[in-house]
mmCIF file of C-alpha atoms and ligand atoms in Angstrom:
data_model
loop_
_atom_site.group_PDB
_atom_site.id
_atom_site.type_symbol
_atom_site.label_atom_id
_atom_site.label_comp_id
_atom_site.label_asym_id
_atom_site.label_seq_id
_atom_site.Cartn_x
_atom_site.Cartn_y
_atom_site.Cartn_z
ATOM 1 C CA MET V 594 16.371 -5.632 34.935
ATOM 2 C CA SER V 595 12.787 -5.341 33.806
ATOM 3 C CA LYS V 596 11.794 -5.034 30.188
ATOM 4 C CA LYS V 597 9.271 -2.255 29.703
ATOM 5 C CA LEU V 598 7.805 -3.584 26.469
ATOM 6 C CA LEU V 599 7.380 -7.116 27.743
ATOM 7 C CA ASP V 600 5.970 -5.820 31.046
ATOM 8 C CA VAL V 601 3.037 -4.156 29.275
ATOM 9 C CA PHE V 602 1.806 -7.631 28.306
ATOM 10 C CA LYS V 603 1.910 -8.632 31.985
ATOM 11 C CA GLY V 604 -0.460 -5.811 32.869
ATOM 12 C CA ILE V 605 2.214 -3.518 34.306
ATOM 13 C CA VAL V 606 1.463 0.144 33.541
ATOM 14 C CA PRO V 607 4.645 2.205 33.069
ATOM 15 C CA ASP V 608 4.887 6.011 33.528
ATOM 16 C CA THR V 609 5.308 6.453 29.791
ATOM 17 C CA PRO V 610 4.531 3.844 27.126
ATOM 18 C CA PRO V 611 7.307 1.666 25.676
ATOM 19 C CA LEU V 612 8.362 2.801 22.196
ATOM 20 C CA TRP V 613 9.590 1.240 18.972
ATOM 21 C CA MET V 614 8.914 1.980 15.302
ATOM 22 C CA MET V 615 7.971 -0.268 12.417
ATOM 23 C CA ARG V 616 10.864 -0.315 9.896
ATOM 24 C CA GLN V 617 13.090 1.310 12.520
ATOM 25 C CA ALA V 618 16.188 -0.281 10.963
ATOM 26 C CA GLY V 619 16.261 1.227 7.502
ATOM 27 C CA ARG V 620 17.173 3.884 5.010
ATOM 28 C CA TYR V 621 16.281 6.955 7.119
ATOM 29 C CA LEU V 622 19.410 6.108 9.171
ATOM 30 C CA PRO V 623 22.763 7.284 7.728
ATOM 31 C CA GLU V 624 24.509 4.347 9.437
ATOM 32 C CA TYR V 625 22.142 1.941 7.603
ATOM 33 C CA ARG V 626 22.770 3.641 4.244
ATOM 34 C CA LYS V 627 26.501 3.328 4.820
ATOM 35 C CA ILE V 628 26.291 -0.476 5.133
ATOM 36 C CA ARG V 629 23.730 -0.631 2.326
ATOM 37 C CA GLU V 630 26.180 1.094 -0.082
ATOM 38 C CA LYS V 631 28.416 -1.955 0.208
ATOM 39 C CA HIS V 632 25.873 -4.794 0.251
ATOM 40 C CA PRO V 633 22.755 -5.802 -1.665
ATOM 41 C CA PHE V 634 19.685 -5.915 0.608
ATOM 42 C CA LEU V 635 19.284 -9.705 0.619
ATOM 43 C CA GLU V 636 22.958 -10.186 1.453
ATOM 44 C CA MET V 637 22.442 -7.993 4.527
ATOM 45 C CA VAL V 638 19.389 -10.033 5.512
ATOM 46 C CA CYS V 639 21.181 -13.388 5.136
ATOM 47 C CA ASN V 640 24.341 -12.384 6.996
ATOM 48 C CA PRO V 641 23.744 -12.801 10.768
ATOM 49 C CA GLU V 642 26.561 -10.399 11.759
ATOM 50 C CA LEU V 643 25.311 -7.647 9.461
ATOM 51 C CA ALA V 644 21.682 -8.283 10.423
ATOM 52 C CA THR V 645 22.681 -7.963 14.085
ATOM 53 C CA GLU V 646 24.538 -4.712 13.535
ATOM 54 C CA ILE V 647 21.619 -3.218 11.573
ATOM 55 C CA THR V 648 19.019 -4.408 14.088
ATOM 56 C CA LEU V 649 20.937 -2.639 16.851
ATOM 57 C CA GLN V 650 21.530 0.650 14.984
ATOM 58 C CA PRO V 651 18.210 2.260 15.982
ATOM 59 C CA ILE V 652 18.564 0.899 19.541
ATOM 60 C CA LYS V 653 21.948 2.583 19.923
ATOM 61 C CA ARG V 654 20.727 5.853 18.453
ATOM 62 C CA PHE V 655 17.274 6.146 20.041
ATOM 63 C CA GLY V 656 17.162 3.632 22.901
ATOM 64 C CA PHE V 657 13.931 2.047 21.634
ATOM 65 C CA ASP V 658 12.347 -0.495 23.984
ATOM 66 C CA GLY V 659 11.970 -3.076 21.216
ATOM 67 C CA ALA V 660 14.642 -4.359 18.818
ATOM 68 C CA ILE V 661 12.955 -5.848 15.737
ATOM 69 C CA LEU V 662 14.996 -8.388 13.824
ATOM 70 C CA PHE V 663 16.361 -6.940 10.585
ATOM 71 C CA SER V 664 14.959 -9.180 7.854
ATOM 72 C CA ASP V 665 12.019 -9.181 5.455
ATOM 73 C CA ILE V 666 8.652 -10.902 5.273
ATOM 74 C CA LEU V 667 9.545 -12.300 1.828
ATOM 75 C CA VAL V 668 12.211 -14.701 3.114
ATOM 76 C CA ILE V 669 9.359 -17.197 3.610
ATOM 77 C CA PRO V 670 8.343 -17.533 -0.067
ATOM 78 C CA GLU V 671 12.051 -17.643 -0.844
ATOM 79 C CA ALA V 672 12.560 -20.502 1.629
ATOM 80 C CA MET V 673 9.629 -22.255 -0.094
ATOM 81 C CA GLY V 674 11.550 -22.178 -3.364
ATOM 82 C CA MET V 675 10.596 -18.879 -5.063
ATOM 83 C CA LYS V 676 13.434 -16.778 -6.499
ATOM 84 C CA LEU V 677 13.344 -13.256 -5.023
ATOM 85 C CA ASN V 678 15.040 -10.102 -6.305
ATOM 86 C CA PHE V 679 15.101 -6.592 -4.904
ATOM 87 C CA PHE V 680 15.385 -3.866 -7.525
ATOM 88 C CA GLU V 681 16.263 -0.286 -6.649
ATOM 89 C CA GLY V 682 13.138 1.850 -6.823
ATOM 90 C CA ARG V 683 10.905 -1.084 -7.737
ATOM 91 C CA GLY V 684 10.994 -3.099 -4.523
ATOM 92 C CA PRO V 685 10.741 -6.883 -4.307
ATOM 93 C CA VAL V 686 10.069 -8.965 -7.446
ATOM 94 C CA PHE V 687 9.557 -12.724 -7.830
ATOM 95 C CA ASP V 688 10.924 -14.239 -11.081
ATOM 96 C CA SER V 689 8.062 -16.720 -11.448
ATOM 97 C CA PRO V 690 4.911 -15.778 -9.531
ATOM 98 C CA VAL V 691 2.394 -18.451 -8.491
ATOM 99 C CA LYS V 692 -0.174 -18.883 -11.286
ATOM 100 C CA THR V 693 -1.547 -22.415 -11.080
ATOM 101 C CA LYS V 694 -2.491 -25.227 -8.738
ATOM 102 C CA ALA V 695 0.729 -26.980 -9.794
ATOM 103 C CA ASP V 696 2.779 -23.933 -8.737
ATOM 104 C CA VAL V 697 1.160 -24.162 -5.299
ATOM 105 C CA ALA V 698 1.876 -27.906 -5.145
ATOM 106 C CA ASN V 699 5.546 -27.240 -5.959
ATOM 107 C CA LEU V 700 6.069 -24.948 -2.978
ATOM 108 C CA ASN V 701 8.237 -26.711 -0.421
ATOM 109 C CA ILE V 702 7.370 -26.346 3.267
ATOM 110 C CA GLU V 703 9.520 -29.171 4.574
ATOM 111 C CA SER V 704 12.776 -27.292 5.073
ATOM 112 C CA ILE V 705 11.718 -23.916 6.456
ATOM 113 C CA LYS V 706 13.802 -24.097 9.636
ATOM 114 C CA GLY V 707 16.858 -25.370 7.766
ATOM 115 C CA ASN V 708 16.601 -22.807 4.976
ATOM 116 C CA LEU V 709 16.119 -19.954 7.438
ATOM 117 C CA SER V 710 18.693 -21.040 10.018
ATOM 118 C CA TYR V 711 20.547 -17.730 9.454
ATOM 119 C CA VAL V 712 17.591 -15.983 11.115
ATOM 120 C CA GLY V 713 18.066 -18.119 14.222
ATOM 121 C CA GLU V 714 21.770 -17.255 14.242
ATOM 122 C CA ALA V 715 21.014 -13.542 13.918
ATOM 123 C CA LEU V 716 18.488 -13.637 16.779
ATOM 124 C CA ASN V 717 20.975 -15.431 19.035
ATOM 125 C CA LEU V 718 23.600 -12.798 18.278
ATOM 126 C CA ILE V 719 21.206 -9.897 18.816
ATOM 127 C CA LYS V 720 19.986 -11.353 22.092
ATOM 128 C CA THR V 721 23.532 -11.444 23.469
ATOM 129 C CA ALA V 722 24.513 -8.024 22.149
ATOM 130 C CA MET V 723 21.431 -5.938 22.971
ATOM 131 C CA PRO V 724 20.898 -4.010 26.231
ATOM 132 C CA ARG V 725 19.214 -6.078 28.948
ATOM 133 C CA GLU V 726 16.188 -3.790 29.112
ATOM 134 C CA THR V 727 15.463 -4.190 25.375
ATOM 135 C CA THR V 728 12.809 -6.646 24.166
ATOM 136 C CA LEU V 729 13.660 -8.724 21.094
ATOM 137 C CA ILE V 730 10.833 -8.707 18.537
ATOM 138 C CA GLY V 731 10.577 -11.419 15.886
ATOM 139 C CA PHE V 732 8.184 -11.103 12.960
ATOM 140 C CA ALA V 733 6.719 -12.667 9.859
ATOM 141 C CA GLY V 734 4.231 -11.718 7.158
ATOM 142 C CA ALA V 735 0.648 -12.897 7.491
ATOM 143 C CA PRO V 736 -0.369 -15.571 4.968
ATOM 144 C CA PHE V 737 -2.593 -13.302 2.880
ATOM 145 C CA THR V 738 0.044 -10.555 2.593
ATOM 146 C CA LEU V 739 2.629 -13.145 1.526
ATOM 147 C CA ALA V 740 0.166 -14.686 -0.946
ATOM 148 C CA CYS V 741 -0.306 -11.203 -2.484
ATOM 149 C CA TYR V 742 3.408 -10.958 -3.292
ATOM 150 C CA MET V 743 3.657 -14.599 -4.383
ATOM 151 C CA ILE V 744 0.770 -14.271 -6.854
ATOM 152 C CA GLU V 745 1.178 -10.645 -7.982
ATOM 153 C CA GLY V 746 4.964 -11.192 -8.222
ATOM 154 C CA GLN V 747 5.591 -7.661 -6.909
ATOM 155 C CA SER V 748 3.867 -4.729 -5.188
ATOM 156 C CA SER V 749 0.472 -3.960 -6.673
ATOM 157 C CA LYS V 750 -2.152 -1.223 -6.694
ATOM 158 C CA GLU V 751 -5.265 -3.085 -7.789
ATOM 159 C CA PHE V 752 -4.456 -6.639 -6.650
ATOM 160 C CA ILE V 753 -6.156 -8.083 -9.726
ATOM 161 C CA LYS V 754 -4.081 -11.265 -9.874
ATOM 162 C CA ILE V 755 -4.453 -12.259 -6.230
ATOM 163 C CA LYS V 756 -8.181 -11.599 -6.188
ATOM 164 C CA SER V 757 -8.753 -13.423 -9.497
ATOM 165 C CA PHE V 758 -6.778 -16.402 -8.189
ATOM 166 C CA MET V 759 -8.664 -16.356 -4.884
ATOM 167 C CA TYR V 760 -12.093 -16.270 -6.564
ATOM 168 C CA GLN V 761 -11.369 -18.503 -9.554
ATOM 169 C CA GLN V 762 -9.107 -21.105 -7.958
ATOM 170 C CA GLU V 763 -10.422 -21.244 -4.433
ATOM 171 C CA PRO V 764 -9.156 -24.772 -3.594
ATOM 172 C CA ALA V 765 -5.635 -23.897 -4.768
ATOM 173 C CA PHE V 766 -5.803 -20.593 -2.894
ATOM 174 C CA ASN V 767 -6.851 -22.431 0.282
ATOM 175 C CA THR V 768 -3.994 -24.896 -0.142
ATOM 176 C CA LEU V 769 -1.576 -21.979 -0.525
ATOM 177 C CA MET V 770 -2.887 -20.334 2.659
ATOM 178 C CA GLU V 771 -2.603 -23.618 4.564
ATOM 179 C CA LYS V 772 0.942 -24.208 3.350
ATOM 180 C CA LEU V 773 1.869 -20.681 4.366
ATOM 181 C CA SER V 774 0.303 -21.185 7.798
ATOM 182 C CA HIS V 775 2.393 -24.308 8.357
ATOM 183 C CA ALA V 776 5.571 -22.652 7.132
ATOM 184 C CA LEU V 777 4.908 -19.583 9.299
ATOM 185 C CA VAL V 778 4.365 -21.612 12.462
ATOM 186 C CA ASP V 779 7.692 -23.420 11.868
ATOM 187 C CA TYR V 780 9.443 -20.145 11.137
ATOM 188 C CA ILE V 781 8.067 -18.341 14.183
ATOM 189 C CA GLU V 782 8.839 -21.363 16.332
ATOM 190 C CA LEU V 783 12.466 -21.088 15.164
ATOM 191 C CA GLN V 784 12.441 -17.399 16.103
ATOM 192 C CA ILE V 785 11.038 -18.012 19.589
ATOM 193 C CA GLN V 786 13.497 -20.859 20.179
ATOM 194 C CA SER V 787 16.305 -18.518 19.109
ATOM 195 C CA GLY V 788 15.369 -15.773 21.556
ATOM 196 C CA ALA V 789 12.495 -13.702 20.113
ATOM 197 C CA GLU V 790 10.439 -12.477 23.081
ATOM 198 C CA VAL V 791 7.484 -10.948 21.206
ATOM 199 C CA ILE V 792 6.186 -11.822 17.744
ATOM 200 C CA GLN V 793 4.476 -9.478 15.293
ATOM 201 C CA LEU V 794 2.587 -10.745 12.253
ATOM 202 C CA PHE V 795 2.415 -8.107 9.473
ATOM 203 C CA ASP V 796 -0.817 -8.206 7.469
ATOM 204 C CA THR V 797 -0.081 -5.168 5.351
ATOM 205 C CA PHE V 798 -2.672 -6.092 2.711
ATOM 206 C CA GLY V 799 -5.363 -7.711 4.888
ATOM 207 C CA GLY V 800 -7.391 -4.505 4.567
ATOM 208 C CA ILE V 801 -7.792 -4.726 0.777
ATOM 209 C CA LEU V 802 -10.404 -7.442 1.319
ATOM 210 C CA SER V 803 -14.045 -6.910 2.142
ATOM 211 C CA PRO V 804 -14.844 -8.183 5.644
ATOM 212 C CA SER V 805 -16.836 -11.071 4.196
ATOM 213 C CA ASP V 806 -13.960 -12.111 1.910
ATOM 214 C CA TYR V 807 -11.508 -11.779 4.808
ATOM 215 C CA GLN V 808 -13.796 -14.060 6.780
ATOM 216 C CA ARG V 809 -14.140 -16.595 3.989
ATOM 217 C CA TYR V 810 -10.572 -16.731 2.720
ATOM 218 C CA CYS V 811 -8.228 -15.546 5.476
ATOM 219 C CA LEU V 812 -9.701 -15.814 8.929
ATOM 220 C CA ALA V 813 -9.114 -19.535 9.561
ATOM 221 C CA PRO V 814 -5.513 -19.834 8.281
ATOM 222 C CA THR V 815 -4.510 -16.623 10.081
ATOM 223 C CA ARG V 816 -6.170 -17.618 13.352
ATOM 224 C CA GLN V 817 -4.592 -21.073 13.091
ATOM 225 C CA ILE V 818 -1.101 -19.581 13.239
ATOM 226 C CA PHE V 819 -1.897 -17.758 16.454
ATOM 227 C CA SER V 820 -3.658 -20.725 18.090
ATOM 228 C CA ARG V 821 -0.825 -23.113 17.303
ATOM 229 C CA LEU V 822 1.755 -20.689 18.639
ATOM 230 C CA LYS V 823 -0.313 -19.946 21.757
ATOM 231 C CA GLU V 824 -0.553 -23.656 22.455
ATOM 232 C CA ARG V 825 3.195 -24.174 22.146
ATOM 233 C CA PHE V 826 4.411 -20.859 23.570
ATOM 234 C CA PRO V 827 1.727 -19.506 25.907
ATOM 235 C CA GLU V 828 4.183 -16.997 27.425
ATOM 236 C CA THR V 829 5.191 -15.278 24.167
ATOM 237 C CA PRO V 830 3.057 -12.221 23.340
ATOM 238 C CA LEU V 831 1.675 -12.214 19.786
ATOM 239 C CA ILE V 832 0.857 -8.953 17.983
ATOM 240 C CA TYR V 833 -1.289 -8.797 14.838
ATOM 241 C CA PHE V 834 -0.818 -5.714 12.649
ATOM 242 C CA VAL V 835 -3.512 -5.563 10.021
ATOM 243 C CA LYS V 836 -3.312 -2.397 7.966
ATOM 244 C CA ALA V 837 -6.666 -0.843 7.085
ATOM 245 C CA GLY V 838 -8.126 -3.639 9.185
ATOM 246 C CA ARG V 839 -10.716 -1.617 11.066
ATOM 247 C CA ASN V 840 -13.603 -3.367 9.329
ATOM 248 C CA MET V 841 -12.216 -6.705 10.462
ATOM 249 C CA TYR V 842 -12.120 -5.832 14.177
ATOM 250 C CA SER V 843 -15.311 -7.688 15.074
ATOM 251 C CA LEU V 844 -13.960 -10.774 13.256
ATOM 252 C CA ILE V 845 -10.613 -10.802 15.017
ATOM 253 C CA ALA V 846 -11.863 -9.783 18.467
ATOM 254 C CA ASP V 847 -11.535 -13.347 19.725
ATOM 255 C CA PHE V 848 -8.181 -14.153 18.095
ATOM 256 C CA PRO V 849 -5.757 -15.750 20.589
ATOM 257 C CA ILE V 850 -3.431 -12.738 20.357
ATOM 258 C CA ASP V 851 -2.098 -10.299 22.931
ATOM 259 C CA GLY V 852 -1.540 -7.131 20.931
ATOM 260 C CA LEU V 853 -3.136 -5.312 18.007
ATOM 261 C CA GLY V 854 -1.156 -3.029 15.679
ATOM 262 C CA VAL V 855 -3.296 -0.074 14.620
ATOM 263 C CA ASP V 856 -2.854 2.015 11.456
ATOM 264 C CA TRP V 857 -3.467 5.773 11.498
ATOM 265 C CA MET V 858 -6.779 5.668 9.592
ATOM 266 C CA THR V 859 -8.478 3.974 12.531
ATOM 267 C CA PRO V 860 -9.560 5.961 15.600
ATOM 268 C CA LEU V 861 -7.497 4.507 18.451
ATOM 269 C CA SER V 862 -10.645 4.636 20.596
ATOM 270 C CA GLU V 863 -12.116 1.894 18.398
ATOM 271 C CA ALA V 864 -9.118 -0.385 18.883
ATOM 272 C CA THR V 865 -9.067 0.155 22.644
ATOM 273 C CA THR V 866 -12.512 -1.444 22.960
ATOM 274 C CA LEU V 867 -10.872 -4.771 22.019
ATOM 275 C CA PRO V 868 -9.302 -6.981 24.703
ATOM 276 C CA PHE V 869 -5.727 -6.418 23.488
ATOM 277 C CA VAL V 870 -2.687 -4.275 24.162
ATOM 278 C CA VAL V 871 -2.794 -1.654 21.395
ATOM 279 C CA GLN V 872 0.204 -0.413 19.458
ATOM 280 C CA GLY V 873 0.635 2.249 16.784
ATOM 281 C CA ASN V 874 -1.750 4.820 15.311
ATOM 282 C CA LEU V 875 0.746 7.649 14.693
ATOM 283 C CA ASP V 876 0.641 8.673 11.024
ATOM 284 C CA PRO V 877 4.275 8.237 9.825
ATOM 285 C CA MET V 878 3.779 11.589 8.057
ATOM 286 C CA VAL V 879 3.604 13.341 11.434
ATOM 287 C CA LEU V 880 7.385 12.891 11.421
ATOM 288 C CA PHE V 881 7.432 15.385 8.542
ATOM 289 C CA SER V 882 5.827 18.101 10.722
ATOM 290 C CA ASN V 883 7.275 20.010 13.675
ATOM 291 C CA LYS V 884 7.527 19.870 17.453
ATOM 292 C CA SER V 885 4.095 21.261 18.155
ATOM 293 C CA VAL V 886 2.302 18.802 15.836
ATOM 294 C CA ILE V 887 4.358 15.919 17.250
ATOM 295 C CA ASP V 888 3.482 17.066 20.812
ATOM 296 C CA ARG V 889 -0.210 17.231 19.934
ATOM 297 C CA GLU V 890 -0.293 13.766 18.365
ATOM 298 C CA VAL V 891 1.781 12.142 21.107
ATOM 299 C CA ALA V 892 -0.537 13.633 23.752
ATOM 300 C CA ARG V 893 -3.621 12.374 21.917
ATOM 301 C CA ILE V 894 -2.290 8.860 21.420
ATOM 302 C CA LYS V 895 -1.035 8.601 25.005
ATOM 303 C CA ALA V 896 -4.409 9.757 26.360
ATOM 304 C CA GLU V 897 -6.403 7.384 24.135
ATOM 305 C CA GLY V 898 -3.960 4.547 24.800
ATOM 306 C CA LYS V 899 -4.731 4.739 28.533
ATOM 307 C CA HIS V 900 -8.134 3.184 27.811
ATOM 308 C CA ALA V 901 -6.566 0.053 26.329
ATOM 309 C CA LYS V 902 -5.581 -3.133 28.110
ATOM 310 C CA GLY V 903 -2.031 -1.879 27.594
ATOM 311 C CA HIS V 904 -0.306 0.566 25.260
ATOM 312 C CA ILE V 905 2.863 0.482 23.160
ATOM 313 C CA PHE V 906 3.824 3.628 21.265
ATOM 314 C CA ASN V 907 4.517 3.034 17.550
ATOM 315 C CA LEU V 908 3.732 4.382 14.108
ATOM 316 C CA GLY V 909 0.649 3.297 12.151
ATOM 317 C CA HIS V 910 2.966 1.853 9.451
ATOM 318 C CA GLY V 911 6.683 1.829 8.607
ATOM 319 C CA ILE V 912 8.870 4.921 8.888
ATOM 320 C CA LEU V 913 9.709 6.408 5.478
ATOM 321 C CA PRO V 914 13.298 6.676 4.192
ATOM 322 C CA GLN V 915 12.993 10.497 3.828
ATOM 323 C CA THR V 916 12.049 11.048 7.489
ATOM 324 C CA PRO V 917 14.132 13.780 9.195
ATOM 325 C CA LEU V 918 16.172 12.309 12.050
ATOM 326 C CA GLU V 919 15.609 15.281 14.333
ATOM 327 C CA ASN V 920 11.887 14.603 14.316
ATOM 328 C CA VAL V 921 12.456 10.978 15.353
ATOM 329 C CA GLU V 922 14.663 12.290 18.151
ATOM 330 C CA TYR V 923 11.953 14.694 19.220
ATOM 331 C CA LEU V 924 9.286 11.989 19.047
ATOM 332 C CA CYS V 925 11.339 9.897 21.497
ATOM 333 C CA GLU V 926 11.577 12.857 23.898
ATOM 334 C CA ALA V 927 7.877 13.590 23.625
ATOM 335 C CA VAL V 928 6.844 9.964 24.225
ATOM 336 C CA ARG V 929 9.198 9.799 27.229
ATOM 337 C CA GLY V 930 7.690 12.973 28.649
ATOM 338 C CA LEU V 931 10.830 15.038 28.111
ATOM 339 C CA GLY V 932 9.556 17.144 25.196
HETATM 340 O O1 CP3 G 1682 10.865 -3.043 10.988
HETATM 341 C C1 CP3 G 1682 12.086 -3.269 10.826
HETATM 342 O O2 CP3 G 1682 12.987 -2.440 10.956
HETATM 343 C C2 CP3 G 1682 12.471 -4.702 10.529
HETATM 344 C C3 CP3 G 1682 12.753 -4.982 9.166
HETATM 345 C C4 CP3 G 1682 11.642 -5.084 8.143
HETATM 346 C C5 CP3 G 1682 11.908 -4.836 6.767
HETATM 347 N N1 CP3 G 1682 10.795 -5.181 6.061
HETATM 348 C C6 CP3 G 1682 13.180 -4.330 6.250
HETATM 349 C C7 CP3 G 1682 13.223 -3.792 4.888
HETATM 350 C C8 CP3 G 1682 10.330 -5.498 8.239
HETATM 351 C C9 CP3 G 1682 9.510 -5.836 9.479
HETATM 352 C C10 CP3 G 1682 9.795 -5.574 6.916
HETATM 353 C C11 CP3 G 1682 8.438 -6.032 6.622
HETATM 354 C C12 CP3 G 1682 7.938 -5.949 5.252
HETATM 355 N N2 CP3 G 1682 8.626 -6.132 4.081
HETATM 356 C C13 CP3 G 1682 6.582 -5.768 4.933
HETATM 357 C C14 CP3 G 1682 5.456 -5.659 5.921
HETATM 358 C C15 CP3 G 1682 5.426 -4.379 6.623
HETATM 359 C C16 CP3 G 1682 5.232 -3.167 5.773
HETATM 360 O O3 CP3 G 1682 6.090 -2.297 5.829
HETATM 361 O O4 CP3 G 1682 4.197 -3.084 5.114
HETATM 362 C C17 CP3 G 1682 6.466 -5.770 3.533
HETATM 363 C C18 CP3 G 1682 5.196 -5.566 2.729
HETATM 364 C C19 CP3 G 1682 7.763 -6.019 3.004
HETATM 365 C C20 CP3 G 1682 8.154 -6.163 1.582
HETATM 366 C C21 CP3 G 1682 9.167 -5.185 1.192
HETATM 367 N N3 CP3 G 1682 10.487 -5.233 1.582
HETATM 368 C C22 CP3 G 1682 9.007 -4.049 0.367
HETATM 369 C C23 CP3 G 1682 7.714 -3.617 -0.267
HETATM 370 C C24 CP3 G 1682 10.259 -3.436 0.262
HETATM 371 C C25 CP3 G 1682 10.644 -2.255 -0.593
HETATM 372 C C26 CP3 G 1682 10.422 -1.037 0.186
HETATM 373 C C27 CP3 G 1682 11.048 0.155 -0.500
HETATM 374 O O5 CP3 G 1682 10.581 1.230 -0.134
HETATM 375 O O6 CP3 G 1682 11.950 0.004 -1.323
HETATM 376 C C28 CP3 G 1682 11.164 -4.156 1.059
HETATM 377 C C29 CP3 G 1682 12.592 -3.838 1.275
HETATM 378 C C30 CP3 G 1682 12.989 -3.540 2.684
HETATM 379 N N4 CP3 G 1682 12.623 -4.301 3.763
HETATM 380 C C31 CP3 G 1682 13.867 -2.491 3.103
HETATM 381 C C32 CP3 G 1682 14.033 -2.656 4.495
HETATM 382 C C33 CP3 G 1682 14.910 -1.850 5.407
HETATM 383 C C34 CP3 G 1682 14.531 -1.473 2.209
HETATM 384 C C35 CP3 G 1682 15.627 -2.171 1.496
HETATM 385 C C36 CP3 G 1682 16.714 -1.269 1.018
HETATM 386 O O7 CP3 G 1682 17.600 -0.915 1.825
HETATM 387 O O8 CP3 G 1682 16.747 -0.963 -0.181
#
């Protein structure tokens, strides 16, 4: 049984592009909300049986080509010793954000695989339970995006704390990025050894930096993750999703990656000039429109995607909890040429 999503990375061109959606296991699904009523978010993440069930919910409902592990990028800072809470309506919050060089020194990167062994268990379970044609996607946050949460302590609009820390305490910032790189390589290694077939690194906040700051502060530690993984696991495709990252394209053009996740603010035609499989570009808000708008956007993205080294259909960022299910259903039909 061939796997359509994995095949794209081998240069095989399918009739219609493989499809999955960022945040596909989440609150827009009634079956997710039902489990969520009974369990706090982190409990769901840390319980391999629940994580497996939730990972497979969107596969059962929509037959997506990729099953992305149900977890969160912030399990890494937690495994490094930071206490994480999720508050309703406020999102993730760290009790004691990183403020000083000593805070960075205190972060523990020695027991990542041990502390996150539940992720390995979940991946093993998902791998056995999922359909044979589905590709299992592992993921992690990119070091800069994780550093944003670790220093800001929560979501932010202006990113004053992270940028002040980066400019004023550059050596400590560099140490933090290096520690994160090491932890992330260990964590992704665990995921690949537990059955993840493709890896996506989420750099949700990479685009808040000027290209020159991205180059100075982020390029090397981010690239290092990909090169180390490529060396150890040359067969596993690596996707880099950098939101609002268009201005960084010339800097990342020679990253040792296989796929590039594209937001909706970037013309897909710009991404397809790079030597990568492209993925994404649909504005998640298009799922709040109607069949004719969905048809128009799917046709555009499919046509533009043909110019890439390979094309995976996805949104330009995560699906929103309020998204109407019937539009997701119609999107699947349209992408599969049945609309
Ligand atoms: O894509 C998937 O379905 C896999 C699961 C996944 C989640 N978070 C589940 C989740 C993935 C890949 C993530 C990544 C993630 N988490 C990112 C990077 C990608 C992105 O979307 O930008 C970031 C920045 C986070 C941090 C995070 N986790 C935030 C800001 C929030 C709050 C969001 C909100 O709207 O409340 C979370 C919680 C979270 N992660 C939920 C889910 C399904 C919602 C939790 C709930 O049920 O209350």
